[in-house]
Short mmCIF file of C-alpha atoms in Angstrom, two decimals:
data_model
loop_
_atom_site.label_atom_id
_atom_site.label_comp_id
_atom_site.label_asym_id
_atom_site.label_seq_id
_atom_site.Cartn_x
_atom_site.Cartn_y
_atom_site.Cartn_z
CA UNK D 1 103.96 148.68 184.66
CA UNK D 2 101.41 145.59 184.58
CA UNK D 3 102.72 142.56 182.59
CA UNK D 4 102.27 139.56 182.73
CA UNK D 5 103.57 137.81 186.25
CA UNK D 6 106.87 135.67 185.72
CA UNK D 7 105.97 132.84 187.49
CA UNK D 8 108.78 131.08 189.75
CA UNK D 9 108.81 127.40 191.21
CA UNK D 10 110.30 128.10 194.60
CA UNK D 11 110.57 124.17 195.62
CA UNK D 12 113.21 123.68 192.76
CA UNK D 13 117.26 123.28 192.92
CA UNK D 14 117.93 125.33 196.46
CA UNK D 15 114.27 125.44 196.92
CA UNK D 16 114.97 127.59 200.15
CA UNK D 17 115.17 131.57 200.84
CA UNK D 18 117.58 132.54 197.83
CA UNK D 19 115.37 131.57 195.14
CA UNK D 20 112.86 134.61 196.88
CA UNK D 21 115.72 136.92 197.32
CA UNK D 22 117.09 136.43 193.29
CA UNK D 23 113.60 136.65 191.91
CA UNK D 24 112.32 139.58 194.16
CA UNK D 25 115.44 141.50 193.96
CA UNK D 26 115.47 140.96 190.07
CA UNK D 27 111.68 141.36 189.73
CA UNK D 28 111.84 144.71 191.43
CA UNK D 29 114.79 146.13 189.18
CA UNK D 30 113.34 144.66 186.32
CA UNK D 31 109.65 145.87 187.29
CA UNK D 32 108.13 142.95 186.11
CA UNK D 33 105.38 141.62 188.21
CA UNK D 34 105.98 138.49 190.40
CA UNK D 35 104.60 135.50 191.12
CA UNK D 36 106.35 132.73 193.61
CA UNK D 37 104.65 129.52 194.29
CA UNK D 38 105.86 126.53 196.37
CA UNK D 39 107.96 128.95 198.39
CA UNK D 40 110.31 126.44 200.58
CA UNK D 41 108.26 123.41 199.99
CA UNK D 42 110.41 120.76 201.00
CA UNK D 43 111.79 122.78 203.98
CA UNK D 44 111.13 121.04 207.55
CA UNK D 45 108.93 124.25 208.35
CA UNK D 46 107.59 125.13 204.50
CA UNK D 47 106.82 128.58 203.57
CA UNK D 48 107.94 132.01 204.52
CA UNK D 49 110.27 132.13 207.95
CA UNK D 50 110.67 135.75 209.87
CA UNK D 51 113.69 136.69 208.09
CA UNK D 52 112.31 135.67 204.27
CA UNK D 53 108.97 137.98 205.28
CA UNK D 54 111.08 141.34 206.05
CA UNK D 55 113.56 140.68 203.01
CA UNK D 56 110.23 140.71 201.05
CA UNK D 57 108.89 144.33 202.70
CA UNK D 58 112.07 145.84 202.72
CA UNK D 59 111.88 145.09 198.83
CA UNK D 60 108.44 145.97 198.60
CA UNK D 61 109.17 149.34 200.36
CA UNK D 62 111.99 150.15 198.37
CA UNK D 63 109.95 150.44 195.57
CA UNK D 64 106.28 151.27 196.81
CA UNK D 65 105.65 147.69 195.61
CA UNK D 66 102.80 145.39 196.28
CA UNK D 67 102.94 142.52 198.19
CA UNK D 68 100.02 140.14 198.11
CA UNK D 69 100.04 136.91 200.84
CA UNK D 70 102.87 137.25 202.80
CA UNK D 71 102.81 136.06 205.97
CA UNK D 72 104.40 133.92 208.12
CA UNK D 73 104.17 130.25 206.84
CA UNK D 74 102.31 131.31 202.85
CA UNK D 75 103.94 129.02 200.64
CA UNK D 76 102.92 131.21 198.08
CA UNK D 77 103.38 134.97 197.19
CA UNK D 78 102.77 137.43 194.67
CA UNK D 79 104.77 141.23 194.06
CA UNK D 80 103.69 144.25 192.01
CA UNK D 81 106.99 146.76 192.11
CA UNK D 82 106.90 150.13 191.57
CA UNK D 83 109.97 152.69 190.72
CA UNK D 84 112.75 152.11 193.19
CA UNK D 85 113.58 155.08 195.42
CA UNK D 86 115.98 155.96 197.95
CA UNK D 87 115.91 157.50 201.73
CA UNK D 88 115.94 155.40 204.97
CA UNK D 89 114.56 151.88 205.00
CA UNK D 90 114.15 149.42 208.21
CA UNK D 91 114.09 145.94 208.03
CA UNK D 92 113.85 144.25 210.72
CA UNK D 93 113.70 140.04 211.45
CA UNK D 94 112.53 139.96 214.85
CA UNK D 95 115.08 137.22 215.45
CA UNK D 96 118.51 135.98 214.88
CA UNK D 97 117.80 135.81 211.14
CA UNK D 98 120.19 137.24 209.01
CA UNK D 99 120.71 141.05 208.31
CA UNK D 100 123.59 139.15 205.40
CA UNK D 101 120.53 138.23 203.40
CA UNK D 102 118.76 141.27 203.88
CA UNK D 103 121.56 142.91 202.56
CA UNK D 104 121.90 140.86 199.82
CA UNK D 105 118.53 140.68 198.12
CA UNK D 106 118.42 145.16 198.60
CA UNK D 107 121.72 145.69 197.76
CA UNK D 108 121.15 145.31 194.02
CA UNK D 109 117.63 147.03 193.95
CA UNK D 110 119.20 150.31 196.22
CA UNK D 111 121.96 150.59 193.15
CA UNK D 112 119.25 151.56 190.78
CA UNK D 113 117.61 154.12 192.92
CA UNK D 114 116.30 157.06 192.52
CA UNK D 115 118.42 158.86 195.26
CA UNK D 116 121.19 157.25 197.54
CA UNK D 117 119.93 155.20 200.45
CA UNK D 118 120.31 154.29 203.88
CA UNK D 119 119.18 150.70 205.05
CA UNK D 120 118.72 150.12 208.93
CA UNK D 121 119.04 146.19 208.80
CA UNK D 122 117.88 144.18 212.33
CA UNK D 123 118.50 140.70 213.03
CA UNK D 124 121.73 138.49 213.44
CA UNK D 125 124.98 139.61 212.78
CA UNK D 126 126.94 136.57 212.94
CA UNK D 127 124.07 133.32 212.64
CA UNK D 128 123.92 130.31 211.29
CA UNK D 129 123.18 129.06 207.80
CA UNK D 130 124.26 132.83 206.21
CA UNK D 131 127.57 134.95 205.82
CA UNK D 132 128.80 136.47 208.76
CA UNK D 133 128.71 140.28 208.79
CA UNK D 134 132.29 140.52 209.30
CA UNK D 135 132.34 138.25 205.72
CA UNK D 136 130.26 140.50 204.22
CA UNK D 137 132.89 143.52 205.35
CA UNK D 138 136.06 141.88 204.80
CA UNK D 139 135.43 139.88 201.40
CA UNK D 140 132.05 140.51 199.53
CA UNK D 141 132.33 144.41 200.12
CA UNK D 142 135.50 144.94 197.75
CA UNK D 143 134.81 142.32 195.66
CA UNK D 144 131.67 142.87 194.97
CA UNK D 145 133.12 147.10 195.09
CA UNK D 146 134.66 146.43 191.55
CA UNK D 147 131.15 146.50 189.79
CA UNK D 148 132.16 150.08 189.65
CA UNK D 149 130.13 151.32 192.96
CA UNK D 150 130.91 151.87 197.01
CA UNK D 151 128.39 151.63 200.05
CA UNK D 152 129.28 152.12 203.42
CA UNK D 153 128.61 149.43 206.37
CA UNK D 154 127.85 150.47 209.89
CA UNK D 155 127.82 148.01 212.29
CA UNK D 156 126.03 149.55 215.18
CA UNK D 157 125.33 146.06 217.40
CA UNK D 158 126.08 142.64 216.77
CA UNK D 159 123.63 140.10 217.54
CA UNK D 160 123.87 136.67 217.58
CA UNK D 161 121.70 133.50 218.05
CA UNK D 162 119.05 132.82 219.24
CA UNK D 163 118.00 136.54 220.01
CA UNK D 164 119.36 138.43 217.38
CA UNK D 165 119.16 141.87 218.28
CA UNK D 166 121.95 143.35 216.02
CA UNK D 167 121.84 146.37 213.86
CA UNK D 168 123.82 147.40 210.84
CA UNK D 169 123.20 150.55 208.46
CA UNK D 170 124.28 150.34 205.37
CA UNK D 171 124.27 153.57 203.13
CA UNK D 172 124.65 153.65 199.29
CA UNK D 173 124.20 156.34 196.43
CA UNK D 174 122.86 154.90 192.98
CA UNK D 175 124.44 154.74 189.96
CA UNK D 176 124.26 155.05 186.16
CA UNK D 177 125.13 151.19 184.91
CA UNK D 178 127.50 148.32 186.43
CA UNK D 179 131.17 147.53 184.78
CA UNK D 180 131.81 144.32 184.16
CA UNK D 181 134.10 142.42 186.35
CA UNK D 182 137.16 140.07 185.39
CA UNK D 183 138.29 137.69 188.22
CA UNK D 184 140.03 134.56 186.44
CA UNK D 185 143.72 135.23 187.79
CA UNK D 186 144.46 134.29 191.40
CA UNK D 187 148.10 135.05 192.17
CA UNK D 188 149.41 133.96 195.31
CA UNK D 189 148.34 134.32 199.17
CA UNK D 190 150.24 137.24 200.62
CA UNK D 191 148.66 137.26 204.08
CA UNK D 192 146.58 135.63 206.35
CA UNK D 193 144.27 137.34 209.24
CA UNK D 194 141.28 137.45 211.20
CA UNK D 195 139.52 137.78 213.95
CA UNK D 196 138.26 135.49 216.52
CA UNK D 197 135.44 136.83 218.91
CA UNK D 198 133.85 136.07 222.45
CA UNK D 199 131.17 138.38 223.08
CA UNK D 200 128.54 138.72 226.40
CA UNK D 201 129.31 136.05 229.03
CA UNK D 202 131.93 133.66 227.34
CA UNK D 203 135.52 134.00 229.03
CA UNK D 204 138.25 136.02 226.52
CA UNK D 205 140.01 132.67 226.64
CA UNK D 206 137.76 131.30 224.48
CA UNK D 207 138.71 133.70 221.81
CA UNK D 208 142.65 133.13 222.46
CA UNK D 209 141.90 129.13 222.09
CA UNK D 210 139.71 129.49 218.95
CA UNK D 211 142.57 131.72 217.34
CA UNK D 212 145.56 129.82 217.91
CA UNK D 213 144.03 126.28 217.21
CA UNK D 214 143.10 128.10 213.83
CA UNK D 215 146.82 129.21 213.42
CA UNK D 216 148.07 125.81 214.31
CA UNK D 217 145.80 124.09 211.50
CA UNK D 218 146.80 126.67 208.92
CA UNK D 219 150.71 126.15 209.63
CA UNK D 220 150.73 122.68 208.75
CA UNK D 221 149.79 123.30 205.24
CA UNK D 222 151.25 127.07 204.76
CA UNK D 223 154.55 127.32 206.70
CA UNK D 224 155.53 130.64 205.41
CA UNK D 225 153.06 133.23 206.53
CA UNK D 226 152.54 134.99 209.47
CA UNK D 227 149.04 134.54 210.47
CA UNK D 228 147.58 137.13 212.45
CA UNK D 229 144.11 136.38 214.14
CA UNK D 230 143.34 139.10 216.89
CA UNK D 231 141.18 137.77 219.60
CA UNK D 232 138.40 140.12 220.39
CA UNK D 233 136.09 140.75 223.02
CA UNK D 234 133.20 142.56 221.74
CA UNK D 235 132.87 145.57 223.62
CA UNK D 236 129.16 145.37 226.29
CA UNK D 237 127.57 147.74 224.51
CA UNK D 238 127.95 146.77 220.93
CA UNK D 239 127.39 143.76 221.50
CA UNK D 240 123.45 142.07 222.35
CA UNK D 241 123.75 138.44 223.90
CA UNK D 242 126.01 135.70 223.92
CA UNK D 243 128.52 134.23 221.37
CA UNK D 244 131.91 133.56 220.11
CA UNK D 245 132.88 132.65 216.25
CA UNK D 246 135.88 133.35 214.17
CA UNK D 247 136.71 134.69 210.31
CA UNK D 248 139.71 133.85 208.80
CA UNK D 249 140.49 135.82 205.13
CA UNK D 250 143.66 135.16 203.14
CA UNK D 251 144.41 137.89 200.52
CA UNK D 252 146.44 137.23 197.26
CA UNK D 253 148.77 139.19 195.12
CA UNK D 254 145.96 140.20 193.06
CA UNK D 255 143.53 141.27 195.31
CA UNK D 256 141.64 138.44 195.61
CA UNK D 257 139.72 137.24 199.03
CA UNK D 258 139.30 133.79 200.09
CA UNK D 259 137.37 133.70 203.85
CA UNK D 260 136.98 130.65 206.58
CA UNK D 261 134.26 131.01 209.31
CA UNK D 262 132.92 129.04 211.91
CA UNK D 263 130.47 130.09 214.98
CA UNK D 264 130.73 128.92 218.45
CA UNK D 265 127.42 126.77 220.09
CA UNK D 266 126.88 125.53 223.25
CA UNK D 267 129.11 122.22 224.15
CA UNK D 268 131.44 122.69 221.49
CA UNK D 269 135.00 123.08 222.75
CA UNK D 270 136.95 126.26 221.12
CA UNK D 271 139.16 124.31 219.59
CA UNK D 272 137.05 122.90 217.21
CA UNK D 273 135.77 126.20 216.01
CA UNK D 274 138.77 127.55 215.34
CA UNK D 275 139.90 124.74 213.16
CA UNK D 276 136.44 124.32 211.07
CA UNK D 277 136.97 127.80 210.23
CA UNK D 278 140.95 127.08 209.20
CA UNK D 279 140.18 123.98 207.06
CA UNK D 280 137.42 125.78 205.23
CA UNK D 281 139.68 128.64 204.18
CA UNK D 282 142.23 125.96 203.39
CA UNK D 283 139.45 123.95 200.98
CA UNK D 284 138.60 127.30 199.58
CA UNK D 285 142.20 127.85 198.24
CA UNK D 286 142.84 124.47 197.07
CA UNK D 287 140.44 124.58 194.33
CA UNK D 288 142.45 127.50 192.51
CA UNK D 289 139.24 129.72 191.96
CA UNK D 290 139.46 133.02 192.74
CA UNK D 291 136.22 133.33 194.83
CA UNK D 292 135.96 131.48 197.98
CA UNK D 293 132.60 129.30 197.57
CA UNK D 294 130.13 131.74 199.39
CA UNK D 295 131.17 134.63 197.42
CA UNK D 296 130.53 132.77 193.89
CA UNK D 297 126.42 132.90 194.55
CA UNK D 298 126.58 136.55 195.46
CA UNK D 299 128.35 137.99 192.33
CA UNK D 300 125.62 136.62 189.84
CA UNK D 301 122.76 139.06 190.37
CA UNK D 302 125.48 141.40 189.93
CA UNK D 303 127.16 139.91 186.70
CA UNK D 304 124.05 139.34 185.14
CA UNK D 305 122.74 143.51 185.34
CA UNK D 306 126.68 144.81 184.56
CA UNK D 307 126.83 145.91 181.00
CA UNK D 308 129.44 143.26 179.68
CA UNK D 309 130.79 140.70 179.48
CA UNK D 310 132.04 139.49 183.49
CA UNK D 311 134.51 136.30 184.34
CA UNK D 312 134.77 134.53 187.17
CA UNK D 313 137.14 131.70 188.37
CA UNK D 314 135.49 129.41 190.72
CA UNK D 315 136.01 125.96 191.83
CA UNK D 316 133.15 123.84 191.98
CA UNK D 317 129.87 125.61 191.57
CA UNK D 318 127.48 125.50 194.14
CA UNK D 319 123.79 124.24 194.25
CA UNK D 320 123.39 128.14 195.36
CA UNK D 321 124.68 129.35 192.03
CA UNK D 322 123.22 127.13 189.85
CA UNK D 323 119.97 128.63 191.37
CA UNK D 324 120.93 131.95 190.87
CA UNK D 325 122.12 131.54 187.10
CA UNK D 326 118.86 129.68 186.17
CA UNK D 327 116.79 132.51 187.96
CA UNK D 328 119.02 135.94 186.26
CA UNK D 329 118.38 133.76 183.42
CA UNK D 330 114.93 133.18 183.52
CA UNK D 331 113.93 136.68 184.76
CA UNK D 332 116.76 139.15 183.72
CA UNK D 333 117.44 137.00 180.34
CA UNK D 334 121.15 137.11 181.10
CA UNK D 335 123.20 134.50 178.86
CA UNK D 336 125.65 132.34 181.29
CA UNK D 337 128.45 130.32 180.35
CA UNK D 338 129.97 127.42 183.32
CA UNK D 339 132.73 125.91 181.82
CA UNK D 340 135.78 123.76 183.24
CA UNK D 341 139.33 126.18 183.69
CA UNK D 342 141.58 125.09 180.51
CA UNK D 343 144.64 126.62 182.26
CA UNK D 344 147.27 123.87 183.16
CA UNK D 345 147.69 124.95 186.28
CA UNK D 346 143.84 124.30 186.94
CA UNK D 347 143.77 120.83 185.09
CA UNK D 348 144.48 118.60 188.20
CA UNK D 349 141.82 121.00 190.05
CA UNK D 350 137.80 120.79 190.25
CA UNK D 351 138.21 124.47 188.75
CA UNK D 352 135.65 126.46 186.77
CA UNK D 353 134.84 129.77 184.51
CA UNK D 354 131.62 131.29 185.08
CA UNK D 355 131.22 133.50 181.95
CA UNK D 356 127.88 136.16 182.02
CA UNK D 357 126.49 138.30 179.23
CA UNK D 358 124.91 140.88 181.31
CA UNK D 359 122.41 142.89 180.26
CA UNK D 360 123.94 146.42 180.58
CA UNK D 361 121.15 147.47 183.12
CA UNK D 362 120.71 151.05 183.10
CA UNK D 363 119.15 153.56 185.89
CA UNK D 364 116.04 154.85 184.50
CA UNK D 365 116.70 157.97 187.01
CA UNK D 366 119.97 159.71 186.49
#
């Protein structure tokens, strides 16, 4: 499989963790060998972090790969993949990093396997700086389902920061080639729900308080919706450590999923949670996309290995994005097109077409 290494800047645009997961994910689908330098140069604490270092074995075992310098802190790292196969994987970050990310750099690769998989995914359910799993449930799962596959999502324990300690297993057969998607109509909202949790120590009030300041913010700009956000206390023994956070999704009349999350922290009144998550699900319908902002990165590795021609609407596109286009580019040599909406309905709005050539990806073993 030897040719020559794509070579990938990982200081540049995000210059974080998703320029790894694109190019590693891509690199072991593609079987092209890899070479990342600069690896989260400009980060406060450069190089590989826990949760970066197990989304790089649990690609490497996927695929029997070889992984050269990765350790904790190596700015710079270097991948040989193999064929991808499938059976039970673990992945585990040690810490409240993400088992979202882990998901979403083997997600792609597990699709193209050999076999159908099961992934045992450690870490953080619901952390900072990453989708909540419940996001990754409620929105990206049938979204991203209309690629023309299904996987199944377990959530065994949630974890949260800063122990982590949650465990999800995700299972997934392979399949033959990716459809195309089409996402450029929105319709209208038809409901509103959620859930708002408190889980360990922190009183069940807390989830009442972050749930109905949530449903106040939302009725001052949509009066004619029930909104239904359960409050939840996460049961003892699903549940490892201490925290409380809330998702809000609104669904429209053409199946599109808009989300608004927030997580509780220490000193920060419940109040305020609930309504960060409220007014970013309000800002994400707004723009008249029809991807909330933290779905639009997610879809491209998938767009650019469908066999067609897919179409998003988004509003504006992310720094996150960008990265990923200019990566499925570079690597996959998947044509993108970004382009401002010409609908009149969009031409007061800061909305946009993301248009991808993919490149009708097919798996080598069925």
């Amino acid at each position: 499989m030897a040719g020559p290494r794509v070579e990938v800047d990982g200081s540049i645009m995000e210059g974080g963790g998703q320029i790894l997961r694109v190019s590693t994910a891509l690199s072991c689908l593609l079987g092209l060998p890899l070479r990342v330098q600069k690896i989260r140069a400009g980060r406060s604490t450069p190089g590989l972090r826990p949760q970066h270092l197990s989304g790089l074995e649990i690609i490497r075992d996927l695929c029997d790969g070889q992984l050269e310098r990765a350790e904790i802190g190596s700015t710079e790292i270097t991948f040989t993949p193999e064929k991808i196969k499938g059976g039970i994987h673990t992945a585990d970050t040690k810490t409240a990093g993400s088992v979202c990310l882990l998901m979403q750099v083997s997600m792609p690769c597990v699709l193209f396997a050999a076999s159908s998989s099961e992934l045992h995914l450690k870490g953080g359910t619901n952390a900072e700086m990453a989708p909540q799993i419940d996001y990754t449930v409620m929105v990206f799962k049938p979204i991203v389902e209309k690629f023309g596959f299904k996987f199944n999502c377990d959530i065994k324990t949630r974890g949260y920061y800063p122990k982590g300690g949650g465990e999800v297993i995700v299972r997934v057969s392979p399949v033959k080639q990716l459809n195309p998607i089409n996402l450029t109509d929105r319709g209208y909202v038809t409901k509103i729900y959620g859930r708002a949790f408190v889980a360990g120590v922190l009183p069940f009030k807390v989830a009442k308080d972050m749930a109905a300041a949530a449903v106040r913010c939302i009725r001052k700009e949509i009066r004619d919706l029930y909104v239904n956000i359960q409050p939840v206390q996460e049961p003892k023994d699903q549940a490892f450590g201490n925290g409380n956070g809330i998702i809000i999704i609104a669904e429209t009349s053409t199946g599109c999923l808009f989300a608004g999350s927030s997580l509780g922290k220490r000193g920060v009144n419940a109040d305020k949670v609930g309504i960060e998550a409220a007014e970013m699900l309000l800002a994400n319908l707004r723009h008249g996309g029809t991807v909330d902002e933290y779905l639009q990165d997610q879809l491209i590795v998938f767009m650019a290995l469908a066999n067609g021609v897919s179409r998003i609407k988004t509003g504006p596109v992310t720094l996150h994005t960008q990265t990923a286009i200019h990566f499925a580019e570079q690597i996959a040599k998947a044509k993108f097109i970004v382009k401002k909406s010409e609908d009149e309905e969009d031409a007061s709005k800061d909305t946009y077409i993301i248009e991808c050539q993919g490149i009708g990806m097919t798996n080598p073993n069925l």
